[in-house]
Coordinates of C-alpha atoms in Angstrom, one line a residue:
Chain N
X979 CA 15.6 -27.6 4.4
X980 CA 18.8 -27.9 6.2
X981 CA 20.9 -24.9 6.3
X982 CA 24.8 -24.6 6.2
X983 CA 26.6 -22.0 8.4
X984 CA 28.3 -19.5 6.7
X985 CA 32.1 -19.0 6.2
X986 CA 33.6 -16.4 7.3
X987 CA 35.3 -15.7 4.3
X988 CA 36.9 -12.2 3.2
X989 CA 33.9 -10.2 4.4
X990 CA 35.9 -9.2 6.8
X991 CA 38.3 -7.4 4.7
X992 CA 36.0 -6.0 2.9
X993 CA 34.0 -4.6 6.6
X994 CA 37.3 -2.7 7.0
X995 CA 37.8 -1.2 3.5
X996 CA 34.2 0.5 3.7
X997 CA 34.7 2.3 6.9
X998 CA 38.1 3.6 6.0
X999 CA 36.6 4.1 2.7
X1000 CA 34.0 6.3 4.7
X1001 CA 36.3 7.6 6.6
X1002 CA 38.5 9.3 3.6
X1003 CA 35.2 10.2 1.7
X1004 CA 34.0 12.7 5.0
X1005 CA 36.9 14.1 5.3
X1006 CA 37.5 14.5 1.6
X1007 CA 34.0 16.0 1.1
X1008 CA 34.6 17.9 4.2
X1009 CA 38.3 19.5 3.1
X1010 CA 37.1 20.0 -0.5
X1011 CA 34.0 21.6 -0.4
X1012 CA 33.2 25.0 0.2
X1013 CA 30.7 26.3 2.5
X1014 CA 26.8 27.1 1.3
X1015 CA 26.2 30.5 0.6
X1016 CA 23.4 30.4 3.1
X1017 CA 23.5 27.5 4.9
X1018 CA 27.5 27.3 5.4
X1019 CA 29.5 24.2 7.0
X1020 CA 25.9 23.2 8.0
X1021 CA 25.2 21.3 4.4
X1022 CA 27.7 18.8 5.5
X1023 CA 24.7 17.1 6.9
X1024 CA 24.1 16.7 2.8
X1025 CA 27.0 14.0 2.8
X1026 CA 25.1 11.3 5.0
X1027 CA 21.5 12.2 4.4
X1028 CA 21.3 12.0 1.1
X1029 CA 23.4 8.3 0.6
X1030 CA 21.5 7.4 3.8
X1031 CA 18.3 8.1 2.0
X1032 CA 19.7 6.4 -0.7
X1033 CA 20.7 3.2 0.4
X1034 CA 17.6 3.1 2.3
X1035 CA 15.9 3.1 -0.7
X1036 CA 18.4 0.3 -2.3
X1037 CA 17.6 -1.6 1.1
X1038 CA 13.8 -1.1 1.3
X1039 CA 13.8 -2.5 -2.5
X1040 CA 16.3 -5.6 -1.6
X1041 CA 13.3 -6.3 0.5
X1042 CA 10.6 -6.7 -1.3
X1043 CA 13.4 -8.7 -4.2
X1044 CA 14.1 -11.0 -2.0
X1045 CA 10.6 -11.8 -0.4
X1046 CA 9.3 -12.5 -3.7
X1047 CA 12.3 -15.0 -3.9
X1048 CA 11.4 -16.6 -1.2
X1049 CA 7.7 -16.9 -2.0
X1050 CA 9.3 -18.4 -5.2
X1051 CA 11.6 -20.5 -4.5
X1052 CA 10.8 -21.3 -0.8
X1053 CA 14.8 -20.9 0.2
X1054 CA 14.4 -19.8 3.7
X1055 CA 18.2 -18.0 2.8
X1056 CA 16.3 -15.8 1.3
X1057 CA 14.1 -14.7 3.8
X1058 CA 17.1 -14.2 6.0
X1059 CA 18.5 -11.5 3.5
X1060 CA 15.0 -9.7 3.2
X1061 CA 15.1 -9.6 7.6
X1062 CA 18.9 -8.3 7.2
X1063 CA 18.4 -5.6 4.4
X1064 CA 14.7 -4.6 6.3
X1065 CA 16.9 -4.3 9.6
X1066 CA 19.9 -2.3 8.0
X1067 CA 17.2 0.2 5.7
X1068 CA 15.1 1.0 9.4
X1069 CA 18.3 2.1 10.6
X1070 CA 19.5 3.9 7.7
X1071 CA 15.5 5.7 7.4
X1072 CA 16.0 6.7 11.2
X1073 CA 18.9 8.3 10.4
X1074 CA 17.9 10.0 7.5
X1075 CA 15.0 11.7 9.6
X1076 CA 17.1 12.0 12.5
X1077 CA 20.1 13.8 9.8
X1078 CA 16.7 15.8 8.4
X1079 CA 15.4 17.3 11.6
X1080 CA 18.6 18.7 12.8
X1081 CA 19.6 20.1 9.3
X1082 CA 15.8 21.6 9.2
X1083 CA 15.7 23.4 12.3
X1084 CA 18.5 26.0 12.1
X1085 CA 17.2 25.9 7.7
X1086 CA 13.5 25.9 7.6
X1087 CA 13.3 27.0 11.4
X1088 CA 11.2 24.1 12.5
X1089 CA 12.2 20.7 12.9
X1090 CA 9.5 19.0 11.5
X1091 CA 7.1 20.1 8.7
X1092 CA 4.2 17.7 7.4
X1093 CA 5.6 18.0 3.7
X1094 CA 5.4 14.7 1.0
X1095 CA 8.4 13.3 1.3
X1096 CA 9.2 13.8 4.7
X1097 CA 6.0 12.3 6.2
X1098 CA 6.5 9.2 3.7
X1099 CA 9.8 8.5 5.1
X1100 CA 8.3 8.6 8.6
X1101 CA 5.7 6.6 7.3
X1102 CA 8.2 4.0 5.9
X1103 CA 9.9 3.6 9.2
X1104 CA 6.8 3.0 10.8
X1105 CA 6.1 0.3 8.2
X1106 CA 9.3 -1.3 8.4
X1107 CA 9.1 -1.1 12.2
X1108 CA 5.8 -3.5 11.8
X1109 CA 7.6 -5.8 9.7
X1110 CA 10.1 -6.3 12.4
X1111 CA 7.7 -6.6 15.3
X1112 CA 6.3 -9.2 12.9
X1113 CA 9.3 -11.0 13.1
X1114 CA 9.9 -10.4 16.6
X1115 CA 6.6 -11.9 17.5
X1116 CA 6.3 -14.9 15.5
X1117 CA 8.6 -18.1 16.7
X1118 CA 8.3 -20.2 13.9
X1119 CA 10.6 -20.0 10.9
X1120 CA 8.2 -21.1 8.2
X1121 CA 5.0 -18.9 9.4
X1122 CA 7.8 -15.9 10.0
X1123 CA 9.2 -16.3 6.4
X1124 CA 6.4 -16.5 5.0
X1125 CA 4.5 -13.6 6.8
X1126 CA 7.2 -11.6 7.1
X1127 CA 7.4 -11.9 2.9
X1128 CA 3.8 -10.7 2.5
X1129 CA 4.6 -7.6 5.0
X1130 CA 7.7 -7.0 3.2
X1131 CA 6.4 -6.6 -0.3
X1132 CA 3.0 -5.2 0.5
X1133 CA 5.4 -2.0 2.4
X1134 CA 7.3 -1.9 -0.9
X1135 CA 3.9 -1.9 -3.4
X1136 CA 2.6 1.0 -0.6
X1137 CA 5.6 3.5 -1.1
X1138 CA 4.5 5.4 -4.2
X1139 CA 0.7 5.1 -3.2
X1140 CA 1.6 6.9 0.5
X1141 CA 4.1 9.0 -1.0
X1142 CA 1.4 10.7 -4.0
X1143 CA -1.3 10.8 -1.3
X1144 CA 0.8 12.9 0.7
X1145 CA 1.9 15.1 -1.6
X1146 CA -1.7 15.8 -2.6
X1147 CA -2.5 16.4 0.6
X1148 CA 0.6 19.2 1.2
X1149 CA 4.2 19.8 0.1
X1150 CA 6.9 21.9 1.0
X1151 CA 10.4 19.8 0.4
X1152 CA 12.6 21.3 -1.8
X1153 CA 13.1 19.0 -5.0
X1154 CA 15.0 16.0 -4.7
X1155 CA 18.9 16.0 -4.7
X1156 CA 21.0 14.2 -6.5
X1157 CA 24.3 15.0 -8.4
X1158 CA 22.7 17.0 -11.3
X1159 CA 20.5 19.5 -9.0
X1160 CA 23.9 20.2 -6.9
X1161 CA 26.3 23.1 -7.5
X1162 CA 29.6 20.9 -9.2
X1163 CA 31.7 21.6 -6.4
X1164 CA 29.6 19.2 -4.2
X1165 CA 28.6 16.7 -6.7
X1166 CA 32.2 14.8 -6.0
X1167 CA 31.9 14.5 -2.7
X1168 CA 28.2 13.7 -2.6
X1169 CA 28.9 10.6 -5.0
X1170 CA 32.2 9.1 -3.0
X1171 CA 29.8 9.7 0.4
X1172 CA 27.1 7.7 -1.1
X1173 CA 29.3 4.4 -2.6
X1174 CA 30.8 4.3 1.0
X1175 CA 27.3 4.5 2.4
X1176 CA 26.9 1.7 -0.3
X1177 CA 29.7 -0.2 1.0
X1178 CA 28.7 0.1 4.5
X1179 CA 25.7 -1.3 4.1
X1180 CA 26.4 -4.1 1.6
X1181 CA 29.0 -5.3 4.7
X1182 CA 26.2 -4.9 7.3
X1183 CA 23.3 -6.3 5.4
X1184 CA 25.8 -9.3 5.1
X1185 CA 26.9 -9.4 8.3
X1186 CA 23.2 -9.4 10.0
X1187 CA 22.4 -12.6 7.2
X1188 CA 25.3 -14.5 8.8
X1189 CA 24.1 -14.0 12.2
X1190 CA 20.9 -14.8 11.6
X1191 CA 22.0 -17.6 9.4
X1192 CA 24.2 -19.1 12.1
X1193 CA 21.4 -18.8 14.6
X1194 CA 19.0 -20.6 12.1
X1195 CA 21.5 -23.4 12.1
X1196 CA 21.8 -23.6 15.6
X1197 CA 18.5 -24.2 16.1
X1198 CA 18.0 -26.7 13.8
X1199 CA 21.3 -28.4 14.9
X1200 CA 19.6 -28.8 18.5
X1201 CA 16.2 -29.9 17.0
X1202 CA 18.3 -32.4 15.5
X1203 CA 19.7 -33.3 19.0
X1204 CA 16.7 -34.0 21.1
X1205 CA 15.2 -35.5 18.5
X1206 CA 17.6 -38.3 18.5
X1207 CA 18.4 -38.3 14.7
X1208 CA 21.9 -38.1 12.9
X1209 CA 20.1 -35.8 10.8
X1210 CA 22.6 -33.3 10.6
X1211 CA 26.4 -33.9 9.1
Chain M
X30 CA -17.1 -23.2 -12.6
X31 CA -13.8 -23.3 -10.6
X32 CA -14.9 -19.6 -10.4
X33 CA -18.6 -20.5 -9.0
X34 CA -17.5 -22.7 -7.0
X35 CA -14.9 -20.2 -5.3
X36 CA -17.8 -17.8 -5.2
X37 CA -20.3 -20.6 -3.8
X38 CA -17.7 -21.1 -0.9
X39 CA -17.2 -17.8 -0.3
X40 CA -20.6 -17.1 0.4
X41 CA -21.3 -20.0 2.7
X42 CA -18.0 -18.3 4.9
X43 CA -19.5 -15.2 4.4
X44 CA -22.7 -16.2 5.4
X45 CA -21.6 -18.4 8.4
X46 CA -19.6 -15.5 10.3
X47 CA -22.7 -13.1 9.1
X48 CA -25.2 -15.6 11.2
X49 CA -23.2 -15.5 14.4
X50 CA -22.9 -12.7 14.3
X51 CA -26.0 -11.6 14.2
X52 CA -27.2 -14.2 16.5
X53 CA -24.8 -13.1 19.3
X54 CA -25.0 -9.5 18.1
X55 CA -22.3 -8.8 21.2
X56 CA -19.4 -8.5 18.9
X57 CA -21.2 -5.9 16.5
X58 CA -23.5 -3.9 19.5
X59 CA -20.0 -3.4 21.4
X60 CA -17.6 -2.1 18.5
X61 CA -21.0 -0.1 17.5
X62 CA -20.6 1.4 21.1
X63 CA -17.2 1.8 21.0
X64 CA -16.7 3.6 17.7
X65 CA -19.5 6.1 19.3
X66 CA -17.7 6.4 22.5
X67 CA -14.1 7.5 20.2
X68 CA -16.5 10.0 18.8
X69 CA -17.3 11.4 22.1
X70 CA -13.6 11.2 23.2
X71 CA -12.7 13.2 19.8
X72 CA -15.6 15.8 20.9
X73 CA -13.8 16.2 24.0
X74 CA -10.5 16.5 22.4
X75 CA -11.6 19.6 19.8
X76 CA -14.3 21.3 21.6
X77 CA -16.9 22.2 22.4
X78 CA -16.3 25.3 20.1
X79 CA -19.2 24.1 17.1
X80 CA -17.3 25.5 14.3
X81 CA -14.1 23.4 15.4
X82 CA -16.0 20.2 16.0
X83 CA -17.5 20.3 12.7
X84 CA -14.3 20.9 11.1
X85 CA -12.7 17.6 12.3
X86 CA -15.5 16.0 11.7
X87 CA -14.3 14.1 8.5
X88 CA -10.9 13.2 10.2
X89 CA -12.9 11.9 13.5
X90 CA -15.2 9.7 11.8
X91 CA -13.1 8.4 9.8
X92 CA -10.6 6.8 12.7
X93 CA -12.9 5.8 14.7
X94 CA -14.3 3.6 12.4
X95 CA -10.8 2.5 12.3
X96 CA -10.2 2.1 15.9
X97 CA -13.2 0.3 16.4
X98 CA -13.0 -1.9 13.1
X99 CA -9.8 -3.1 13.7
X100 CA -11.1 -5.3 16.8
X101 CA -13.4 -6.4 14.5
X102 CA -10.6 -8.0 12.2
X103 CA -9.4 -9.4 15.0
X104 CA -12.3 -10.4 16.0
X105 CA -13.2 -12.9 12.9
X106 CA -10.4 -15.2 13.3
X107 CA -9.8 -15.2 17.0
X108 CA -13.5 -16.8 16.7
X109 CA -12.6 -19.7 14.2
X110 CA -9.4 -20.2 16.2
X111 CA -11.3 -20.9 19.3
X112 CA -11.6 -24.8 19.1
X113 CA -9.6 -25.2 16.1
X114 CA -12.4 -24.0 13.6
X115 CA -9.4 -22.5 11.1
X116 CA -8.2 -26.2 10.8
X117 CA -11.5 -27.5 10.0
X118 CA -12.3 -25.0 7.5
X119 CA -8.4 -25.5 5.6
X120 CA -9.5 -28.6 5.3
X121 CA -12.0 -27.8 2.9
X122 CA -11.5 -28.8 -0.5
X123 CA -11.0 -25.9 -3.1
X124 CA -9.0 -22.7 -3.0
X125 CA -8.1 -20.6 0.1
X126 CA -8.8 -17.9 -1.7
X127 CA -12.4 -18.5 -0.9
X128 CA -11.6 -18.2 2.3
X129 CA -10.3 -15.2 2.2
X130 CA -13.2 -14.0 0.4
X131 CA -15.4 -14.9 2.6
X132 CA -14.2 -13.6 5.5
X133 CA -13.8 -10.4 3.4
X134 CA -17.3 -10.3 2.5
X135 CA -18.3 -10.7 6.0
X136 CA -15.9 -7.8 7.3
X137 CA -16.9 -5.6 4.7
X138 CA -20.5 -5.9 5.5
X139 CA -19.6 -5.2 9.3
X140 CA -17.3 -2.6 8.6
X141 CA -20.4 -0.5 6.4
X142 CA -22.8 -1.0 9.1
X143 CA -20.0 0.6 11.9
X144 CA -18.8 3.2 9.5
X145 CA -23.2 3.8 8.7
X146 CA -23.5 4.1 12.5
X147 CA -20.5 6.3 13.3
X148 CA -21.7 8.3 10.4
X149 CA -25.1 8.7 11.8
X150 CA -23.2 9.6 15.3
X151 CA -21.3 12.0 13.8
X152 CA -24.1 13.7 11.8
X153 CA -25.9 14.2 15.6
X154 CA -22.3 15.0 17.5
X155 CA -20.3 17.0 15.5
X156 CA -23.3 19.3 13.6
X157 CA -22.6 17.8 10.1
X158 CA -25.3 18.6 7.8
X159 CA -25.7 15.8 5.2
X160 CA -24.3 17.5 2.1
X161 CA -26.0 17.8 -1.3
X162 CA -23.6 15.4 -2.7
X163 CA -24.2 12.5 -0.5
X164 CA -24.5 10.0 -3.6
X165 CA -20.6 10.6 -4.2
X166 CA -20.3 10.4 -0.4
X167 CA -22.0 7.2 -0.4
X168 CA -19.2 6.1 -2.9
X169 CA -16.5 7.6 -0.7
X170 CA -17.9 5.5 2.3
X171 CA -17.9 2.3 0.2
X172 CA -14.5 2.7 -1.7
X173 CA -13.1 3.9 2.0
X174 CA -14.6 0.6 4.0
X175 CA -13.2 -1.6 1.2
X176 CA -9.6 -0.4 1.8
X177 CA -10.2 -1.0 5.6
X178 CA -11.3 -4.4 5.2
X179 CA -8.8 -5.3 2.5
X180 CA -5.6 -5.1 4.0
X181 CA -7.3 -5.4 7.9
X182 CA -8.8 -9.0 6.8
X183 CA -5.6 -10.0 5.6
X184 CA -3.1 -8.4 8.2
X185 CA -5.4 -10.2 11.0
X186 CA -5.0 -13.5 9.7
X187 CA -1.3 -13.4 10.3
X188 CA -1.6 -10.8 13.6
X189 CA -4.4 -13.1 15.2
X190 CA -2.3 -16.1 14.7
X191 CA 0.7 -14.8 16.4
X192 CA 1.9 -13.8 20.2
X193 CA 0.7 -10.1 21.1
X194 CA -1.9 -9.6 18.7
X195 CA -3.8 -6.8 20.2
X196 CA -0.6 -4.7 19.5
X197 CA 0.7 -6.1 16.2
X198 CA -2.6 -5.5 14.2
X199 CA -2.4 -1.9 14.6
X200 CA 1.4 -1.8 14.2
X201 CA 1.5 -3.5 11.1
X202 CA -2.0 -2.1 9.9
X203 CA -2.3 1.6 10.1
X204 CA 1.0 2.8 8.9
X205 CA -0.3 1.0 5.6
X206 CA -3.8 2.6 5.5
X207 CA -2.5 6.1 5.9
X208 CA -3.5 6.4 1.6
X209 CA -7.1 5.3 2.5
X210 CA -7.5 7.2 5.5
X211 CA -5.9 10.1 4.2
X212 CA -8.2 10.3 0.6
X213 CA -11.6 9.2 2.5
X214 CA -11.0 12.4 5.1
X215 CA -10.1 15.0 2.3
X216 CA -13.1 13.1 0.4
X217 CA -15.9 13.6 2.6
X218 CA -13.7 16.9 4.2
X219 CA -14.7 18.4 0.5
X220 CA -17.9 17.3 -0.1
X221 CA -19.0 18.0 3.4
X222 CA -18.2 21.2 1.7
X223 CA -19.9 21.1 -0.8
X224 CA -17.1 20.1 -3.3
X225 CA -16.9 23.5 -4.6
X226 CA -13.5 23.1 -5.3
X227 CA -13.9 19.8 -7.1
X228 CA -10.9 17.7 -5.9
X229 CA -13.1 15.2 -4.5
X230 CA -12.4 13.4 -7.5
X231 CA -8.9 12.7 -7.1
X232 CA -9.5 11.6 -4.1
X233 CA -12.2 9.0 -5.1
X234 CA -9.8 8.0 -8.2
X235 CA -6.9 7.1 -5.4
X236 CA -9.0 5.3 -3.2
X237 CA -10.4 3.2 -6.9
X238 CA -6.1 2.7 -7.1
X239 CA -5.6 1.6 -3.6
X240 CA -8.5 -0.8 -3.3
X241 CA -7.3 -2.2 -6.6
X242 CA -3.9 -3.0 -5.8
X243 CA -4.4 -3.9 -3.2
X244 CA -7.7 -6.6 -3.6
X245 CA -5.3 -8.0 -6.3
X246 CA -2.2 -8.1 -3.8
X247 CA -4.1 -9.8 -0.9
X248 CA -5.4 -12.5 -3.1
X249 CA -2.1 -13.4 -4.6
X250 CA -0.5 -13.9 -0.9
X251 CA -3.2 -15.1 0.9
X252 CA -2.4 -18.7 0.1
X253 CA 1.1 -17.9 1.4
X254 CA -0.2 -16.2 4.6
X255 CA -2.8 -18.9 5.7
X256 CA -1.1 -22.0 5.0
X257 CA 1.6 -21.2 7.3

């Protein structure tokens, strides 16, 4: 299938409006909210760990959407978005441990503890760091698509199973966050923190597809040229 | 028929990998060896205090036979890809879902007889006294070697096929078998116990889940995997 490159568009615009959207939402959360009664100015870290966590989420399950597509429809586009949003939810799961250790050390004492949900998300990011290796290793687009697809979906299937065998095994966490377990004063800020996260990864998950879109067409553009052909337009 | 005819072909690829290897034998007396030698190197690790050792004892089995089985998955296409046998055998009329099958069967059986032999080891090396239970622990051991195989049989046929396959099967591999490995070591940790606390069940029941979803999982995508 030949591919088109993509245009450039009003992405963008819309790259700029989520960090300054990001930008007002930290320091909105930051000035409105007042400090924990035990943790202080230290639950900041609650405004990017939890969206992070989030999105991450959102990203892990874009994954396994779109490699079904593919295996569906056989539109190598969509393999492309399944490497982008696997590539933007590894970053976002490192930094939702990384956000998680430093908050649990001074909190918990210790920054690590072999509870559910926190040995899941490592386990996750070790997943997800196979299924780019995967990619990494294997040259040709086809076999990588459709390999890549397997990998993706079979990480998204193994979630729940990893995350109840691990919390059979030992749990600790403290129940999950979101806006209706929070004291009101931080449910606000927790929201706006997590659309920009939204935003920020929408824009990035986008901007890895055109690159890798552009690099796709590229290589089929010189494929085209030493084979001789006219084939490409 | 489709069905006995998927079944027939699956046999025959079953039974083909089974004869070589058991005319060779080096490919099964070497990872035999080596899961025995990851015992030793665990023994090393935890003691030589004997109430330690026999307390890892469920977790030490357990990864060696997944050290040593993974070169086994490995193992059984690097062989077919060795003067283009894969090809040959695509070629084959029917579905390549008997392939799959096949070569399932075949690791499965490999896979018992390691996981018998490490068991055996560990029995010797780490003062394990077979338990009372040992029919439920025989089930544990079967439901645990079928998760292993699944998911190793399918993930070699993409890691064998690809650059830097010695590093990508275990990369892609164990971060997905941490369920299995994690319910057969509190399995047989409990009923090396004597299962007085009875949660060996639940353990059993997830391994039932795992293998389930994930038998049905790996025959859906295999065509997608191997065709490629």
């Amino acid at each position: 299938m030949i591919l088109e490159a993509p245009k450039p568009g009003r992405w963008a615009w819309f790259g700029w409006f989520s960090i300054v959207f990001l930008i007002a939402a930290q320091a909105i959360s930051i000035a409105i909210s007042p400090p924990d009664r035990d943790m202080g100015d230290l639950q900041k870290i609650l405004y990017i760990h939890v969206p992070a966590a989030w999105n991450m989420g959102i990203c892990y399950l874009l994954v396994a959407i779109y490699s079904l597509r593919y295996l569906w429809k056989r539109d190598e586009r969509n393999d492309l978005v399944a490497a982008s949003a696997a590539e933007v939810g590894t970053v976002l799961n490192g930094l939702t441990l990384a956000l998680g250790m430093i908050w649990g050390r001074p909190t918990w004492g210790v920054w690590w503890t072999w509870d559910a949900r926190l040995t899941s998300t490592l386990i996750m990011f070790l997943v997800f760091a196979g299924y780019l290796a995967l990619r990494a290793f294997v040259e040709e687009p086809e076999r990588r698509a459709q390999w890549s697809a397997a990998a993706g979906i079979f990480g998204a299937i193994n979630y729940p199973v990893v995350y109840m065998s691990v919390r059979w095994w030992r749990t600790l966490h403290q129940v999950q966050s979101a806006p209706s377990t929070l004291d009101p004063a931080y449910t606000l800020s927790l929201r706006l923190n997590a659309f920009a996260i939204l935003f920020l990864c929408i824009y990035f998950i986008r901007r890895r597809y055109e690159a890798a879109l552009t690099e796709r067409v590229a290589e089929q553009t010189l494929q085209a040229a030493v084979l001789g052909g006219a084939a490409r337009g | 028929m489709a069905f006995r005819d998927d079944w027939m072909r699956a046999r025959a690829v079953a039974w083909k990998d089974l004869t070589a290897e058991r005319r060779s034998k080096a490919g099964f007396n070497s990872v035999a060896a080596l899961g025995i030698t990851i015992l030793v190197l665990f023994g090393f690790a935890l003691g030589p205090d004997a109430e330690a050792i026999r307390a890892a004892a469920p977790g030490a089995l357990w990864l060696a036979a997944l050290f040593a089985g993974v070169l086994a998955f490995n193992r059984s296409y690097q062989v077919e890809l060795e003067g283009g046998a894969l090809d040959a055998l695509l070629l084959f009329p029917g579905s390549r879902r008997s392939l799959f099958a096949g070569k399932l069967l075949a690791n499965f059986v490999f896979v018992l007889l390691l996981v018998a032999i490490v068991v055996a080891a560990s029995l010797v090396l780490f003062h394990v006294a077979v338990p009372p239970t040992w029919p439920a622990m025989l089930l544990v051991i079967f439901l645990g070697a079928v998760g292993l195989t699944t998911l190793g049989t399918f993930y070699a046929a993409m890691a064998s096929r690809s650059r830097a396959r010695e590093v990508l099967l275990p990369l892609l591999l164990f971060p997905m078998l941490v369920p299995v490995l994690l319910a057969a070591m509190e399995a047989t940790k409990a009923l090396l116990a004597g299962d007085v606390m009875r949660d060996a069940r639940a353990w059993i029941s997830l391994l039932v889940a795992y293998d389930a979803i994930f038998l049905s999982a790996t025959f859906l995508a295999f065509d997608a995997v191997i065709e490629a």
